[in-house]
Short mmCIF file of C-alpha atoms and ligand atoms in Angstrom, two decimals:
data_model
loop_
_atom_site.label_atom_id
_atom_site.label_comp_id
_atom_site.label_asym_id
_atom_site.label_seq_id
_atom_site.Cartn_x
_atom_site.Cartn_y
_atom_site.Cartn_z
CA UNK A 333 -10.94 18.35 -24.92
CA UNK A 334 -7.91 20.20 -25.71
CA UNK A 335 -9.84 22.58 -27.08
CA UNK A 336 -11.11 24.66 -24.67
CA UNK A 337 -8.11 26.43 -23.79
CA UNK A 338 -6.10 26.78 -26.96
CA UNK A 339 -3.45 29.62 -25.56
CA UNK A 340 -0.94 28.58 -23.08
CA UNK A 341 0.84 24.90 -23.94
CA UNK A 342 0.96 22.39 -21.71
CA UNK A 343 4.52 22.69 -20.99
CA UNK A 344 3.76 26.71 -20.37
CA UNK A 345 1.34 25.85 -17.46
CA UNK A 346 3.53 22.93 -16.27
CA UNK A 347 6.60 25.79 -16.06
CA UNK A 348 3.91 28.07 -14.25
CA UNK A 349 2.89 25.52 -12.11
CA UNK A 350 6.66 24.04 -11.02
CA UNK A 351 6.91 28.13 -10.39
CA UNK A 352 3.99 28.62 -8.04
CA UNK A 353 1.22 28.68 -9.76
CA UNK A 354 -1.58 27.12 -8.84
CA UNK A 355 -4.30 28.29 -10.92
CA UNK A 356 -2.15 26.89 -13.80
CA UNK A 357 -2.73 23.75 -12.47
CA UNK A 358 -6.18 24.50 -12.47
CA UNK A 359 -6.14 24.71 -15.97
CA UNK A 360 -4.56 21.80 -16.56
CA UNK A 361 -6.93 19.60 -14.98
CA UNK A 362 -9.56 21.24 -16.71
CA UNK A 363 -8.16 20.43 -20.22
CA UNK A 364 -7.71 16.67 -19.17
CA UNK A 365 -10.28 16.04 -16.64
CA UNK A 366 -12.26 14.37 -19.35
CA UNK A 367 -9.81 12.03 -20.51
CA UNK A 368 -8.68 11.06 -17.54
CA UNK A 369 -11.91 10.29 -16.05
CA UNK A 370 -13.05 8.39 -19.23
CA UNK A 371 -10.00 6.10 -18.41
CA UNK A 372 -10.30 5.69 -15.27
CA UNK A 373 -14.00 4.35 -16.06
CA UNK A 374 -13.22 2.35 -18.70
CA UNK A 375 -10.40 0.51 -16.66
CA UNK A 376 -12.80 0.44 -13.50
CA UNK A 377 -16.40 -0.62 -15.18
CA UNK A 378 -17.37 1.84 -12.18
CA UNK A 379 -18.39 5.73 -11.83
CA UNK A 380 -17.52 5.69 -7.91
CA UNK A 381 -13.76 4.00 -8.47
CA UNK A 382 -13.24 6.05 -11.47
CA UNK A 383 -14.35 9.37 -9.62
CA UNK A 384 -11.85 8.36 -6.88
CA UNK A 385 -9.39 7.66 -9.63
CA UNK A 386 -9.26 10.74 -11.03
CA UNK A 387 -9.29 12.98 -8.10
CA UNK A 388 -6.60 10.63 -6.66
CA UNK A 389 -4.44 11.12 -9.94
CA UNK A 390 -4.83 14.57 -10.45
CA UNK A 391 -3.89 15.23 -6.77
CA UNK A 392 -0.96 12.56 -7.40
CA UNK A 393 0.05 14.64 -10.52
CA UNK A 394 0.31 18.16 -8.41
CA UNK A 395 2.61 16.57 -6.05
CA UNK A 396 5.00 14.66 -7.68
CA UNK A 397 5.03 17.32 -10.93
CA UNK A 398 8.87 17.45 -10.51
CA UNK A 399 8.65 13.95 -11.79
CA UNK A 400 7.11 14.88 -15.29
CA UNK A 401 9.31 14.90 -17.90
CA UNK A 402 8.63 17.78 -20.47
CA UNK A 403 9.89 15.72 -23.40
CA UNK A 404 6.51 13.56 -23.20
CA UNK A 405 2.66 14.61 -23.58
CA UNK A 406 1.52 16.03 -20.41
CA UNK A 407 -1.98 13.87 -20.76
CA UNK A 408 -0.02 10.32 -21.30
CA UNK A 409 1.85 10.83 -18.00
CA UNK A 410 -1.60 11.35 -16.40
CA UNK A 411 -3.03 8.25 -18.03
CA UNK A 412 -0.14 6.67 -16.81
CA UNK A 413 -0.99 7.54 -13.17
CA UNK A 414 -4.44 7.16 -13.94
CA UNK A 415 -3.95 3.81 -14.99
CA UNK A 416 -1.69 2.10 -12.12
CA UNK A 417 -4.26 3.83 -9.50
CA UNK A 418 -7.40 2.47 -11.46
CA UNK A 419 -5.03 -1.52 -11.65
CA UNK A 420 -4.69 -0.76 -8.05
CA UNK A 421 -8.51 -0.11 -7.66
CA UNK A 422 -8.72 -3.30 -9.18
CA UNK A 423 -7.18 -5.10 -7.28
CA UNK A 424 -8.61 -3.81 -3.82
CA UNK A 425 -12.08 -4.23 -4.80
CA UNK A 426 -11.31 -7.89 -5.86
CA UNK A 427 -9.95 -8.59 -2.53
CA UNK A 428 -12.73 -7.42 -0.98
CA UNK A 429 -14.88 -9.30 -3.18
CA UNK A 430 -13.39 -12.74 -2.14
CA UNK A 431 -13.27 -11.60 1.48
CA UNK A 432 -16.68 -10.94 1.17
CA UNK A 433 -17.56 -14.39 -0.82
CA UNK A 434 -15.33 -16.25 1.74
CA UNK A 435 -18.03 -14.81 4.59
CA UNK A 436 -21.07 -15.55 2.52
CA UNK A 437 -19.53 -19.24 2.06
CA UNK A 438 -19.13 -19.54 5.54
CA UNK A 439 -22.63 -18.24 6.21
CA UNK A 440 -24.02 -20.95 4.08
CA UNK A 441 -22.38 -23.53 5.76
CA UNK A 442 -23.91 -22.63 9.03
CA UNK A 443 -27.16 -22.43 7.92
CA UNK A 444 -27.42 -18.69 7.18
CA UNK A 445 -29.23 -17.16 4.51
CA UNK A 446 -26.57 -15.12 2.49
CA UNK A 447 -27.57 -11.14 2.85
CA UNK A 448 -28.58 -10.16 -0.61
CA UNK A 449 -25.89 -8.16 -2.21
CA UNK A 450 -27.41 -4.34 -3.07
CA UNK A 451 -27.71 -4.53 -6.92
CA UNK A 452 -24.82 -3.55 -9.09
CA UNK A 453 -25.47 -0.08 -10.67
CA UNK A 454 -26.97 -0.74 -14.35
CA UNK A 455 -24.15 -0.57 -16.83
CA UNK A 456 -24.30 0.63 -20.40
CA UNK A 457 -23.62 -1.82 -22.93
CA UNK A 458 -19.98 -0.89 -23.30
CA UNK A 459 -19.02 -1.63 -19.72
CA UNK A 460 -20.53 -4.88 -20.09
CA UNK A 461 -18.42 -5.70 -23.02
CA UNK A 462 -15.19 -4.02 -21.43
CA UNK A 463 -16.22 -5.56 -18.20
CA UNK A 464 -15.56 -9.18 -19.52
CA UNK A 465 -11.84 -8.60 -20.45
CA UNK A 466 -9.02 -9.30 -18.05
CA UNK A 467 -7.65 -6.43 -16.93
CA UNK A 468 -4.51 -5.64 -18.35
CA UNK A 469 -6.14 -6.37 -21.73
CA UNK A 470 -8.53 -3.83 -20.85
CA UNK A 471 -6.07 -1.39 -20.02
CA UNK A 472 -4.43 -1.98 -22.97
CA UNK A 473 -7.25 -1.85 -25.13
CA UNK A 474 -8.26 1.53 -23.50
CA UNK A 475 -5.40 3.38 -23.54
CA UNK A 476 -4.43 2.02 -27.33
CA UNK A 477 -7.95 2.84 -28.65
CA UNK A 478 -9.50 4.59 -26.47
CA UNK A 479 -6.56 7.39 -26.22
CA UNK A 480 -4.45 6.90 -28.54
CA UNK A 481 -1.37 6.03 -26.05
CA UNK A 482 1.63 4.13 -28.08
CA UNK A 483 2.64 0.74 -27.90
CA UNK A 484 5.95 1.68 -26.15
CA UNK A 485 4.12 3.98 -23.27
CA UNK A 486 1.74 1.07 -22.56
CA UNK A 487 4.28 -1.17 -22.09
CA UNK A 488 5.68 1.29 -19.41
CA UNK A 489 2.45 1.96 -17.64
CA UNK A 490 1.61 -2.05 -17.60
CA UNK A 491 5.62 -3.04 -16.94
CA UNK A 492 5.56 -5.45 -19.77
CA UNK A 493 7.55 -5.75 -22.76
CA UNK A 494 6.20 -4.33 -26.43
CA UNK A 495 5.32 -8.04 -28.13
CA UNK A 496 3.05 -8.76 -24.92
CA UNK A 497 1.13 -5.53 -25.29
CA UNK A 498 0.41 -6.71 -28.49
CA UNK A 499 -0.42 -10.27 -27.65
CA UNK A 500 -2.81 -8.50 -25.30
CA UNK A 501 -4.14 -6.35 -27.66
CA UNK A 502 -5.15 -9.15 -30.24
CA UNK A 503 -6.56 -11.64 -27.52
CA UNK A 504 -8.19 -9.03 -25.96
CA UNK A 505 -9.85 -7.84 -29.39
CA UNK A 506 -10.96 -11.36 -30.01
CA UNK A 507 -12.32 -11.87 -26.97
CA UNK A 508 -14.44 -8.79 -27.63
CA UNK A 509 -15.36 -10.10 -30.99
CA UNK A 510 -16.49 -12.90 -29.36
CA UNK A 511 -18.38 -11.09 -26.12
CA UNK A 512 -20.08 -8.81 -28.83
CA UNK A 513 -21.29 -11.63 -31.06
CA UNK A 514 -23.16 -13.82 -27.81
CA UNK A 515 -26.05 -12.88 -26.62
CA UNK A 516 -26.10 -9.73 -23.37
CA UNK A 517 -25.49 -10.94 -20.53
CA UNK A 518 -27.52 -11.02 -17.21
CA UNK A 519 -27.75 -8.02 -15.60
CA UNK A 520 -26.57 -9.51 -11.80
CA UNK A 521 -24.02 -11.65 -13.28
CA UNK A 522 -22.14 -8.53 -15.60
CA UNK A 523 -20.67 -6.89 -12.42
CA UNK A 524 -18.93 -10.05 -10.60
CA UNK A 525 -17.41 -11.00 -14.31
CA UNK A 526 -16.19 -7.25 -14.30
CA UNK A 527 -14.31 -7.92 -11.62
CA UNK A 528 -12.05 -10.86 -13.20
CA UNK A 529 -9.91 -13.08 -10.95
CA UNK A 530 -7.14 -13.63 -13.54
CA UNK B 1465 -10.34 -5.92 -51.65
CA UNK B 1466 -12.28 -9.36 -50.83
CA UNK B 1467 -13.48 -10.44 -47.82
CA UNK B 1468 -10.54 -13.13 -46.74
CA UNK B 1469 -8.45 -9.56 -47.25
CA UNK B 1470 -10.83 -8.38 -43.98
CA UNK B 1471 -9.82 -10.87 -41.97
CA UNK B 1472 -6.18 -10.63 -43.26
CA UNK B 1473 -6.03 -6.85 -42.16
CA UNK B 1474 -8.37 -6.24 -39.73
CA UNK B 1475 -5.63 -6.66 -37.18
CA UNK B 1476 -2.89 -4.46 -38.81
CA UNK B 1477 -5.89 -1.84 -39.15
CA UNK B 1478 -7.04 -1.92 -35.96
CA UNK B 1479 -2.83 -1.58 -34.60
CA UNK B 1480 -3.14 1.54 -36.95
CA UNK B 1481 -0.25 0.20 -39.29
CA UNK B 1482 -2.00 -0.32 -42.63
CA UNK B 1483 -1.37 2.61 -45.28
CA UNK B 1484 -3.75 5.06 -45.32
CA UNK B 1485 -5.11 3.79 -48.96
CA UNK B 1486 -5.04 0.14 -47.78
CA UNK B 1487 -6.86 1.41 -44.28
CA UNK B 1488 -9.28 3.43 -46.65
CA UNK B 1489 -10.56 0.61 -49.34
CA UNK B 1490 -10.39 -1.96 -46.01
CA UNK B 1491 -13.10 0.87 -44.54
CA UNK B 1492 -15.22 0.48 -47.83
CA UNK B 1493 -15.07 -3.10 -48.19
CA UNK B 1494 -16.22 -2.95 -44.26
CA UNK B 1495 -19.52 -0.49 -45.22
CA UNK B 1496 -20.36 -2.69 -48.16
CA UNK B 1497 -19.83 -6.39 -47.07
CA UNK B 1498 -22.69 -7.29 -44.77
CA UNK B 1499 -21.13 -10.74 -43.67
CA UNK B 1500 -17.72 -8.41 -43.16
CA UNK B 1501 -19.77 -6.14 -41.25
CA UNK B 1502 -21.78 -8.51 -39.48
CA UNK B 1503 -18.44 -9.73 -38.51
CA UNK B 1504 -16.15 -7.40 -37.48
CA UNK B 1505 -18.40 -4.19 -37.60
CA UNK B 1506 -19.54 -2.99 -34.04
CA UNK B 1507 -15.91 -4.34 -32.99
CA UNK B 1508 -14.23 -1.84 -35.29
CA UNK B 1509 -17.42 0.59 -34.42
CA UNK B 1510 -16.73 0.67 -30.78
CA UNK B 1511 -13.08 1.02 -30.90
CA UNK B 1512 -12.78 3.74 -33.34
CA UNK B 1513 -15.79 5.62 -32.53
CA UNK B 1514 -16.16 5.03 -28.79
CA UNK B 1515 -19.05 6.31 -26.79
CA UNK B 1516 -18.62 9.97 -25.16
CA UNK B 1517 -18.33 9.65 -21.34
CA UNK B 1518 -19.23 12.72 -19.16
CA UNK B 1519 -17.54 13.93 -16.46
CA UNK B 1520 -19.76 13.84 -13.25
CA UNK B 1521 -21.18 17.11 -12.09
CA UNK B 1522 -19.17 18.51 -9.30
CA UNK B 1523 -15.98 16.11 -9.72
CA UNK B 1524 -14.13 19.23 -11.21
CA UNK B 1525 -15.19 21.18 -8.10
CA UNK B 1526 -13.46 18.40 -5.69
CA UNK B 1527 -10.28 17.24 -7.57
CA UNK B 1528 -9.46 21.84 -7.25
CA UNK B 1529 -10.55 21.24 -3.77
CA UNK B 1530 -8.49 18.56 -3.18
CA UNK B 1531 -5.58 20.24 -4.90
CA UNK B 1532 -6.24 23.21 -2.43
CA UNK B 1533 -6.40 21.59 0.68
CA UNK B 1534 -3.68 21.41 3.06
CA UNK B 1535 -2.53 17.61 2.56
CA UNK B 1536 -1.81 19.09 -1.12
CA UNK B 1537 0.57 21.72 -0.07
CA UNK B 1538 2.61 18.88 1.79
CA UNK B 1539 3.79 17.98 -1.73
CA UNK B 1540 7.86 17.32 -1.89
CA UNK B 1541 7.54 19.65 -4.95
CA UNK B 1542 6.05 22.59 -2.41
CA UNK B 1543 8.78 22.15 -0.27
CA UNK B 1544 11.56 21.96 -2.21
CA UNK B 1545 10.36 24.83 -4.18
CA UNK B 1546 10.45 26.65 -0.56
CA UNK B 1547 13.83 25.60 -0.08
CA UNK B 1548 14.91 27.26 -3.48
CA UNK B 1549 13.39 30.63 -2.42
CA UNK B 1550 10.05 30.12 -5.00
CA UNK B 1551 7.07 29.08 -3.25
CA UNK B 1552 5.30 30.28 -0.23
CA UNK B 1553 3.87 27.40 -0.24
CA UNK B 1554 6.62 24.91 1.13
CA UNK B 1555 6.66 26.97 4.07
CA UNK B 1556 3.32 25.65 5.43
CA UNK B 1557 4.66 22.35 3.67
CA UNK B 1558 7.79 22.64 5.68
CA UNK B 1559 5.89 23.45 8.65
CA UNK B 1560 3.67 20.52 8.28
CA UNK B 1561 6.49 17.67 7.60
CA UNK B 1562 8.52 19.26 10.22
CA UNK B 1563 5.48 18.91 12.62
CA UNK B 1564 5.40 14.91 11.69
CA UNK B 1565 8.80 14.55 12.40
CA UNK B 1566 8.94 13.32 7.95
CA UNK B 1567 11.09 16.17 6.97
CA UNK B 1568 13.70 13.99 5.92
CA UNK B 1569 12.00 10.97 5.73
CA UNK B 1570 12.32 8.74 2.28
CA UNK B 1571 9.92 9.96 0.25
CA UNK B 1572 8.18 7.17 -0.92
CA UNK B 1573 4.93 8.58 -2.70
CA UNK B 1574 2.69 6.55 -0.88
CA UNK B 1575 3.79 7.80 2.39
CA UNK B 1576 2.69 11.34 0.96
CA UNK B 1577 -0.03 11.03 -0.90
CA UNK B 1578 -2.70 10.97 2.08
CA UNK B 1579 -5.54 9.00 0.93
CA UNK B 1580 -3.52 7.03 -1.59
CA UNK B 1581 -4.38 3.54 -1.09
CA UNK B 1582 -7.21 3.88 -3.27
CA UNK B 1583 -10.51 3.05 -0.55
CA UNK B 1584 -10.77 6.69 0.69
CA UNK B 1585 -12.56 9.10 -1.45
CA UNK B 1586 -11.13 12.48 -0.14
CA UNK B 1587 -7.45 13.22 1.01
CA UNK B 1588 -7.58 12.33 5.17
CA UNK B 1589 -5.78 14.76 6.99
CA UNK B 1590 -3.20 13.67 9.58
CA UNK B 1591 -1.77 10.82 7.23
CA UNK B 1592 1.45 12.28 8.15
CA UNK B 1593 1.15 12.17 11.49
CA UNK B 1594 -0.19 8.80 11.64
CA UNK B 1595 3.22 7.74 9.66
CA UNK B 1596 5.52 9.49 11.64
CA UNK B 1597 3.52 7.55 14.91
CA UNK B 1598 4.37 4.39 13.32
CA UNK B 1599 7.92 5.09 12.05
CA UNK B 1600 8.71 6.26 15.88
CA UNK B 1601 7.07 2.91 16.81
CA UNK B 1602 8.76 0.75 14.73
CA UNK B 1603 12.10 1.86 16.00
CA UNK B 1604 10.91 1.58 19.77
CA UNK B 1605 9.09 -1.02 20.23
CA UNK B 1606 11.68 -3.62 20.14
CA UNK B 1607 13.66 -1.64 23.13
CA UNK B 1608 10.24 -0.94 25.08
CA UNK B 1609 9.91 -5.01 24.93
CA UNK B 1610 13.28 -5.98 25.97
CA UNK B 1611 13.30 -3.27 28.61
CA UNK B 1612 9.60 -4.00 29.84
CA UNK B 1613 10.54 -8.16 29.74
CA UNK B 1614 14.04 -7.35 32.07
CA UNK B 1615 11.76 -5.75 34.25
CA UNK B 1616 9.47 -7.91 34.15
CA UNK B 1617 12.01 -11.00 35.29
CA UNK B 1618 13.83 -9.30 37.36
CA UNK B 1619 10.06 -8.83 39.39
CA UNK B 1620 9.34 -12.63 39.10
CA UNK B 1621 12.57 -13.50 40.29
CA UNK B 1622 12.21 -11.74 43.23
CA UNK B 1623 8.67 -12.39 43.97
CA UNK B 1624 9.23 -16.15 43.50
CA UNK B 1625 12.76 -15.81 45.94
CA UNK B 1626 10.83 -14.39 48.64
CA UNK B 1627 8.12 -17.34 48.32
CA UNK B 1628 10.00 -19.95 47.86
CA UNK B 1629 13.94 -19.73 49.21
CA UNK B 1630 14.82 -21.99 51.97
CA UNK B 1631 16.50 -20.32 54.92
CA UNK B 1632 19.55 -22.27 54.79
CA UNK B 1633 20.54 -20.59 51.50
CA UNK B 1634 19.90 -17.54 52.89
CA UNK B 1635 23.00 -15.22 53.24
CA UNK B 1636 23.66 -13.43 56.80
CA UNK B 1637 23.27 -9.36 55.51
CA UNK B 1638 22.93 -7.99 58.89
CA UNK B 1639 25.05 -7.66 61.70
CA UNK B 1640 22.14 -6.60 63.71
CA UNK B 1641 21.11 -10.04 65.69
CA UNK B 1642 17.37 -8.89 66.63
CA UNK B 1643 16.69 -8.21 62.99
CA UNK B 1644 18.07 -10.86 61.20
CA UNK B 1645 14.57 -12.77 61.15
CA UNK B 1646 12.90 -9.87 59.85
CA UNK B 1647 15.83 -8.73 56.79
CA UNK B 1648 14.68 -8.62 53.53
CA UNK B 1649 15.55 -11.96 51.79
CA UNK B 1650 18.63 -12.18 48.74
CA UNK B 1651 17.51 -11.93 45.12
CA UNK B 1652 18.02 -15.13 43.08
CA UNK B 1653 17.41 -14.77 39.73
CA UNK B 1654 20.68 -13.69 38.44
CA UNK B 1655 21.85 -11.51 35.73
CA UNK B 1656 22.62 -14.66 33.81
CA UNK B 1657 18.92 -15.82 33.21
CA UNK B 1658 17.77 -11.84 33.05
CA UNK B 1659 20.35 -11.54 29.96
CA UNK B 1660 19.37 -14.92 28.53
CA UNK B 1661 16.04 -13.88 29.06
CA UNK B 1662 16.20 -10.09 27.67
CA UNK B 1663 18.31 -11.21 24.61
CA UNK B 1664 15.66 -13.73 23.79
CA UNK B 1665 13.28 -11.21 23.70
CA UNK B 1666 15.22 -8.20 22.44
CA UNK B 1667 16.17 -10.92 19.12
CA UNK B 1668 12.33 -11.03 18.45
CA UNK B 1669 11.51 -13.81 20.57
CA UNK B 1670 12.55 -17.04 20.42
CA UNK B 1671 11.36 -19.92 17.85
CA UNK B 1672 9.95 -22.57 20.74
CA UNK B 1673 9.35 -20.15 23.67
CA UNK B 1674 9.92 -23.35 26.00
CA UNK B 1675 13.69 -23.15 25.35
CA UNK B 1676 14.62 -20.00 27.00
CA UNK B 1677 12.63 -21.64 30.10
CA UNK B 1678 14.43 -24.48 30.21
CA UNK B 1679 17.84 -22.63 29.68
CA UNK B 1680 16.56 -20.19 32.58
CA UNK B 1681 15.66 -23.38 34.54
CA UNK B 1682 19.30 -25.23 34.15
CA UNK B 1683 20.93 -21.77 34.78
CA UNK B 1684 18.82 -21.32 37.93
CA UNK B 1685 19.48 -24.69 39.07
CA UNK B 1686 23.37 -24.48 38.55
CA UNK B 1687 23.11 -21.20 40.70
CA UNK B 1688 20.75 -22.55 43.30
CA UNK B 1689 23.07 -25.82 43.31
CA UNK B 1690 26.40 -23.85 44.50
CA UNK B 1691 24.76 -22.24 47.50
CA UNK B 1692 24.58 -26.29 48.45
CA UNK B 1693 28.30 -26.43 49.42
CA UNK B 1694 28.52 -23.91 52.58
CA UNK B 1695 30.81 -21.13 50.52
CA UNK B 1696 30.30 -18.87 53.70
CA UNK B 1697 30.36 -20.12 57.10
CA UNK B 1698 27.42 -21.31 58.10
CA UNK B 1699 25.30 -19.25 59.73
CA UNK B 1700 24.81 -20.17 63.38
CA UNK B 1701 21.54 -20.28 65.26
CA UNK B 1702 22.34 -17.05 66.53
CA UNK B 1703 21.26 -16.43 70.05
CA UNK B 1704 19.57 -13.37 71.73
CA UNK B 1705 22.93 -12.03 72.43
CA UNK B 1706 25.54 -13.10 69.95
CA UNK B 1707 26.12 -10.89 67.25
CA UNK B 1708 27.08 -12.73 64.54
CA UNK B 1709 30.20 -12.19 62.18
CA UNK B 1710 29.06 -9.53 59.71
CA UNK B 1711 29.62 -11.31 56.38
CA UNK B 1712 28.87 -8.69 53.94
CA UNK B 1713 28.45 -5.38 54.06
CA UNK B 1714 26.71 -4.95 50.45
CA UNK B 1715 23.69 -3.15 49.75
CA UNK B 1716 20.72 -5.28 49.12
CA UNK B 1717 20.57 -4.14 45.39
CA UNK B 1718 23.74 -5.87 44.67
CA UNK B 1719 23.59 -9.68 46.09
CA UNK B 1720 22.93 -10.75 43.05
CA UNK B 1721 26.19 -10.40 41.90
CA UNK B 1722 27.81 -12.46 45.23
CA UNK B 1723 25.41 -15.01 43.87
CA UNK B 1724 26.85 -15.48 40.32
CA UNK B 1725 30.69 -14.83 41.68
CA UNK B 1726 30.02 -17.72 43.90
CA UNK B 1727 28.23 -19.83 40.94
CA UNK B 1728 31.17 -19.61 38.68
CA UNK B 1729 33.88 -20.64 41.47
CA UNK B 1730 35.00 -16.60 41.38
ZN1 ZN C 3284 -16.49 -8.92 -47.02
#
C-alpha cells in the first residue's frame, strides 16, 4: 500500500500539506485509502458504513491536520479516526435497529403483519465470523491483526487501559475459535448478530 | 515442540511476543499436527494472512471531492493558516465562518465537520449556518419567552379588567362629567403578578404551573381587596352639571402603579 509512492515521506507531504498543499494531501489518501477502508469494513461488517467511514475520516484528517503529531505513524492516527467514526457508526445503526424492532413489536401487537426487512447484503465468510464479536473486541482484533496497531495505541483509540485490550484480545480470539469451529450461520440471522447489543 | 506446547503458546504467538525461533518451530508443529491444525489453524490463518479487501470503484474520486469542496476549506487549519499569512485558502474559510457568525466560536470538531454524525454520506453544505441559527437561538429564546409571556399578561389583565371590574372600584380619571361613562376603564393586573409571572417564566417555567396561578390569584385578590376601603373619595353620582373633583391627573398608561401604591398602604 505504501508502495506506490515510495518518494516523499509521510511527514514531507504532511509539512506540504500544513503549508498549502493540497495535492499533497491527495497523495496521502491515496497511499492509505486502502487501509483505512479495510478498517473501516472490518469494524462495520458493511461496504456502505465503511465507504462513509472513510470519506468521513479522511475529510476529518484534512481538517484537524494541526492535530497530528509528527512523532507517530501518519496511518495509525487515521485508523484512530477511522476507528471512533466506524464505533460511532456502530452505535447509530444499532439505535436505529431497536427503534425499528420497537415499531415492528408494536405492529405485531396490533395485528399488523411486520414489513419484511430488504435482505442483508450477502457477506463473505469473514464478516460473518468478525460479525459475531462484540465490538470493541472487534476493533481490537482488527487493528492488532489486521494492521498491526500496538497494544498502547489501541488502548488510546478504545479509551481503555493496556491489560483490557488484552483481555479483549484473548476473549475475542476464543470466541472466534469457537464461531469458526460451529457450523455457518444462517444467512438472515448473520447481519442482526453483526450488529451486537453488548 | 508437542502439541500441549500449541495450546501453551498459541496466545503469546498470536500477541507477537514469542522469539522468532520459538514462533518458527510453533509454525511447523502447526503445518504438521493435523489435530493442532484442525484446532487452531484457520484461526491463526485468518489473522495472519487476512483476506485482501478492495477499495470500491469511485470512493477515491469522492473522499478528493469531498476534500475539495467548500465545507473542506472551512477547516480551523485553513483559517488559521490564513491568519499566519500561508494559505489562500482561510480566506474563503474566513469568509465562510465569518458569514455564520462561528468565527470565534469553540471549536468543537463536531460543530465543523459538516456531515459528521455519521448518517449522511456526503459533507451537507450550510452545517454552519444551521449552527450558528441555533447558537443565536439558544441565547434568545429564553428573553423572547419572558418578553412574549409579560406581554402576554399584561393583555389578559387588561382584557379580563375591562370584562369584569365593578364600577365602584373604578377610579374617577376624568374631569370631564359627560365622558366619564364612556373613559377607558383602570388596568388591574399589577406589576406585582406581571413580575411574578415573567420571572416564573424567564427561570424556565415553574415545576407545578398551578403555583404561579395561585400566587397571581392571592396577589390579585390582596390588590382587588384594598380598593374595598374607599382610599379616594367616593365618587358621587355625578349629575349632568357637576363636574366632579379631578382626582388624578395621570395618564392612563400609568394607573397601575396608583393601584399597587394604594395596595401596600404607600
Ligand atoms: Zn499438535
Amino acid at each position: 500500500m505504501a508502495s506506490q509512492e515510495p518518494k516523499p515521506s509521510d511527514a514531507e507531504l504532511v509539512r506540504a500539506v500544513r503549508a498549502g498543499d493540497r495535492e499533497a494531501y491527495g497523495r496521502l489518501a491515496d497511499r492509505y485509502l486502502a487501509s483505512v477502508y479495510a478498517a473501516a469494513i472490518r469494524i462495520t461488517c458493511n461496504a456502505a458504513a465503511a465507504e462513509d467511514v472513510a470519506q468521513d475520516t479522511f475529510l476529518r484528517a484534512y481538517q484537524r491536520l494541526d492535530l497530528y503529531d509528527m512523532k507517530h505513524p501518519f496511518r495509525n492516527w487515521l485508523l484512530k479516526i477511522a476507528t471512533n467514526l466506524a464505533l460511532n457508526q456502530l452505535r447509530s445503526r444499532r439505535r436505529e435497529r431497536l427503534l425499528h424492532e420497537r415499531v415492528a413489536a408494536d405492529e405485531m401487537r396490533n395485528g399488523h403483519s411486520p414489513v419484511a426487512e430488504a435482505a442483508p447484503p450477502s457477506r463473505s465468510q469473514w464478516q460473518q465470523w468478525l460479525g459475531q464479536l462484540d465490538e470493541s473486541q472487534r476493533a481490537a482484533i482488527v487493528l492488532f491483526h489486521f494492521h498491526e496497531m500496538p497494544y498502547a495505541e489501541i488502548a488510546q483509540v478504545l479509551e481503555m487501559p493496556l491489560n483490557t485490550v488484552r483481555t479483549l484480545l484473548h476473549r475475542g480470539r476464543r470466541r472466534l475459535r469457537e464461531i469458526m469451529g460451529s457450523p455457518p450461520m444462517l444467512e438472515n440471522g448473520s447481519w442482526n448478530v453483526a450488529i451486537q447489543n453488548g | 515442540m508437542e502439541c500441549r506446547d500449541t495450546e501453551r503458546l498459541i496466545d503469546a504467538y498470536l500477541d507477537r511476543e514469542l522469539p522468532a525461533e520459538t514462533a518458527s518451530k510453533l509454525e511447523a508443529h502447526l503445518s504438521a499436527c493435523q489435530p493442532c491444525r484442525r484446532q487452531y489453524g484457520s484461526l491463526v490463518g485468518f489473522l495472519t494472512k487476512p483476506e485482501p479487501i478492495a477499495v470500491p470503484a469511485g470512493l477515491a474520486e469522492r473522499i478528493a471531492a469531498a476534500i475539495e469542496s467548500p465545507e473542506a476549506l472551512t477547516a480551523d487549519r485553513d483559517v488559521r493558516l490564513f491568519e499566519a499569512g500561508v494559505s489562500e485558502n482561510g480566506r474563503h474559510a474566513r469568509h465562510a465562518l465569518n458569514a455564520a457568525g462561528l468565527a470565534r466560536e469553540d471549536d468543537s470538531a463536531k460543530a465543523h465537520v459538516p456531515g459528521w454524525h455519521g448518517q449522511a454520506r456526503r459533507p451537507k453544505a450550510g452545517g454552519f449556518a444551521r449552527g450558528a441559527d441555533r447558537a443565536a437561538l439558544h441565547r434568545w429564546l429564553p428573553w423572547a419567552v419572558a418578553a412574549a409571556a409579560c406581554l402576554a399578561f399584561f393583555l389578559i389583565g387588561w382584557f379580563s379588567s375591562r370584562v369584569s371590574q365593578k364600577p365602584e372600584q373604578q377610579i374617577a380619571v376624568n374631569s370631564d362629567t359627560s365622558s366619564a361613562p364612556d373613559a377607558p376603564e383602570p388596568i388591574i393586573v399589577s406589576p406585582l403578578v406581571l413580575a411574578s409571572w415573567a420571572q416564573a417564566v424567564a427561570m424556565g417555567g415553574p415545576a407545578i404551573p398551578l403555583v404561579p396561578v395561585v400566587q397571581a390569584a392571592a396577589t390579585e385578590a390582596a390588590v382587588a381587596a384594598s380598593f374595598e376601603r374607599p382610599l379616594l373619595p367616593s365618587p358621587r353620582q355625578p349629575t349632568s352639571r357637576e363636574v366632579p373633583p379631578p382626582v388624578m391627573e395621570l395618564p392612563q398608561e400609568l394607573l397601575i402603579i396608583p393601584h399597587v401604591s394604594r395596595a401596600l398602604g404607600v
